[in-house]
Amino acid sequence: MKRPIVELAGTGRYVPERVLTNADFERMVDTSDQWIIERTGIRERHIASAEETIACMATSACRQVLEAAGVGVEEVDSLVVGTASPDRFLPSQACDIQKVLGANNAAAFDVGAACSGFLYGLNVAEGLIAAGTGKNVLVVGAERLSKITDYEDRTTCILFGDGAGATLVRPSSDGKRGILGNYQKTDGRLGDLLYRSSGGANEPPSEEMLKGRGYFIHMAGRETFKSAVRSMADACDQALSRAGLTGDQVDLLIPHQANMRIIEATAKHAGLPMDRVYVNIDRYGNTSAASIPIALDECVRSGRITAGSIVLMVAFGGGFTWASVVVRW
Ligand code: COA
């Protein structure tokens, strides 16, 4: 088994208070509670208020991480942020989180990998530490998808929610705890299956852009679903093989929470019964880059993950991107 270079120390999360239920969507678009539950597994999702910016949600999650890890904010040397829905485009989201958090000794930057952003961030953090560039790397996944969701499009609006989660990556304390294997992959040829066409330099904001609704997330659901099932299976295999592990040695699978049927297919591929799979999609919907760190924090704080637990995290998202990390807690 691989000797880990880095470990994860401390977790944190922030989920907005306001909840949108399936019953709320029945009043907004032509849908039903039954359809949403059967096709996605989602019952409700949390929606940020005007004050609950990504900078604010992520800072709250990061403060919990630092407290749990016993690390001072001035000791953070890098802040890596995965998001597809930043508060603004310039400066990067990481800069605005750094400012609110007061992590003034850190280099702060975003990783653009959509729903895989948090796991890409963990992999970048491992690289920084392996290269001797970092010792305390905060990794964040945070989204305010409600701001880029088309609430007139029933095929996407029922899926997404807001929130933030984080962890700290640092050198492995005993050479046993930490990341045992990881993997990341991209297929940009499939980018037009899940995208936002305007708002960027190609189609700057205009009245026409707003009428065309290109500012919002567009998704070819069925094709995305099929790719997600295939890619998350690939990601499980690759990380486990790099760690020298097999599925039956995994104590807990934390998959990206996009669709209950994708989660079940991923678990089946990895040979894991559902009681070794963490599911919170019913409460949060798809929070993109925030979904895995929110779930991780829930598992750590509820005792579902304890010292020595082998945890496999696997994600898939726009790009398409996919990634996996297997860690001994
Ligand atoms: N309520 C009721 N009916 C709906 C609906 C809704 N909210 N959304 C779509 N439908 C309808 C469709 O219009 C279609 O009707 P038709 O047969 O008359 O054309 C029917 O349901 C089936 O649509 P389809 O898109 O095939 O449904 P699906 O079973 O694939 O489920 C998703 C749709 C979006 C839930 C599913 O494709 C999915 O989860 N995709 C991947 C999501 C994902 O992973 N996204 C992000 C990656 S991080």
XYZ file of N, CA and C and ligand atoms in Angstrom, residues 29-32 35-36 39-40 115 154-156 158-160 194 219-226 228 256 258-259 261-262 286 288 316-318 320, ligand 1:
156
model
N -42.839 25.018 -11.455
C -42.734 24.423 -12.796
C -43.617 23.171 -12.864
N -43.732 22.608 -14.083
C -44.569 21.422 -14.274
C -43.786 20.182 -13.822
N -43.881 19.871 -12.531
C -43.158 18.715 -11.987
C -43.942 18.148 -10.806
N -43.439 17.078 -10.219
C -44.107 16.522 -9.040
C -43.066 15.979 -8.065
N -41.984 12.519 -9.097
C -41.028 12.442 -10.218
C -39.622 12.771 -9.718
N -39.524 13.843 -8.938
C -38.187 14.287 -8.490
C -37.548 13.215 -7.602
N -36.673 10.002 -9.839
C -35.639 10.166 -10.872
C -34.318 10.680 -10.314
N -34.344 11.358 -9.112
C -33.106 11.964 -8.603
C -32.765 11.606 -7.160
N -18.002 20.195 -10.693
C -18.331 19.358 -9.526
C -17.126 18.571 -9.007
N -37.498 23.021 -15.942
C -37.775 21.952 -14.957
C -36.735 20.835 -15.002
N -36.008 20.727 -16.134
C -35.051 19.615 -16.242
C -33.784 19.869 -15.433
N -33.506 21.137 -15.072
C -32.306 21.410 -14.271
C -32.610 22.033 -12.902
N -34.634 21.676 -10.515
C -34.943 20.859 -9.338
C -33.676 20.214 -8.738
N -32.553 20.298 -9.472
C -31.363 19.534 -9.088
C -30.451 20.240 -8.085
N -30.333 21.590 -8.210
C -29.175 22.246 -7.600
C -29.449 22.933 -6.267
N -22.785 20.112 -20.754
C -23.090 20.760 -19.470
C -22.309 22.069 -19.444
N -27.922 21.642 -19.518
C -27.400 20.277 -19.395
C -28.198 19.313 -20.254
N -27.482 18.458 -20.973
C -28.128 17.327 -21.647
C -28.153 16.203 -20.612
N -29.281 16.089 -19.895
C -29.354 15.239 -18.698
C -29.016 13.783 -18.946
N -29.638 13.201 -19.982
C -29.474 11.762 -20.203
C -28.024 11.407 -20.552
N -27.416 12.225 -21.449
C -26.020 11.967 -21.848
C -25.074 12.179 -20.658
N -25.368 13.227 -19.888
C -24.535 13.510 -18.711
C -24.624 12.348 -17.727
N -25.822 11.839 -17.546
C -26.061 10.709 -16.648
C -25.193 9.512 -17.046
N -25.232 9.189 -18.347
C -24.485 8.005 -18.811
C -22.987 8.191 -18.609
N -21.561 10.121 -16.442
C -21.263 10.135 -15.009
C -21.104 8.711 -14.477
N -19.942 12.036 -5.215
C -20.580 13.323 -5.526
C -22.090 13.085 -5.593
N -25.095 13.820 -7.189
C -25.740 14.413 -8.372
C -27.093 13.773 -8.637
N -27.169 12.464 -8.420
C -28.404 11.727 -8.702
C -28.311 10.400 -7.957
N -29.531 7.576 -8.543
C -29.294 6.406 -9.399
C -27.831 6.318 -9.824
N -27.164 7.472 -9.972
C -25.717 7.460 -10.287
C -24.946 6.940 -9.065
N -27.835 18.668 -5.601
C -26.477 18.696 -6.140
C -25.845 20.055 -5.830
N -22.634 20.643 -6.400
C -21.423 20.690 -7.224
C -20.159 20.500 -6.363
N -17.751 13.697 -10.329
C -17.900 13.866 -11.776
C -18.574 15.207 -12.030
N -18.156 15.907 -13.085
C -18.822 17.193 -13.340
C -18.543 17.755 -14.715
N -19.032 18.966 -14.926
C -18.896 19.657 -16.207
C -17.446 19.665 -16.667
N -16.160 17.288 -19.603
C -16.399 16.629 -18.341
C -15.100 16.423 -17.568
N -40.451 16.893 -13.672
C -41.202 16.116 -14.455
N -40.784 15.637 -15.641
C -39.529 15.977 -16.025
C -38.700 16.802 -15.251
C -39.218 17.271 -14.031
N -38.500 18.060 -13.196
N -37.519 16.953 -15.898
C -37.606 16.268 -17.036
N -38.829 15.678 -17.129
C -39.349 14.850 -18.205
C -38.670 15.106 -19.520
O -39.212 16.240 -20.168
C -38.941 13.814 -20.264
O -40.229 13.870 -20.775
P -40.551 13.253 -22.226
O -40.244 11.781 -22.092
O -41.986 13.565 -22.400
O -39.633 13.946 -23.182
C -38.915 12.765 -19.159
O -39.078 13.492 -17.924
C -37.624 11.994 -19.094
O -36.537 12.899 -19.215
P -35.038 12.456 -19.057
O -34.146 13.640 -19.251
O -34.794 11.240 -19.889
O -35.052 12.025 -17.539
P -33.951 11.289 -16.727
O -34.492 10.083 -16.130
O -32.652 11.200 -17.484
O -33.718 12.296 -15.510
C -32.107 13.935 -14.834
C -33.262 13.616 -15.752
C -31.632 15.353 -15.117
C -32.595 13.844 -13.405
C -30.995 12.909 -15.080
O -30.752 12.795 -16.460
C -29.713 13.252 -14.412
O -29.622 13.214 -13.211
N -28.653 13.533 -15.198
C -27.323 13.750 -14.715
C -27.251 14.853 -13.745
C -25.866 15.157 -13.358
O -25.156 14.288 -12.973
N -25.553 16.417 -13.492
C -24.407 17.063 -13.126
C -23.162 16.357 -13.161
S -22.420 16.885 -11.754
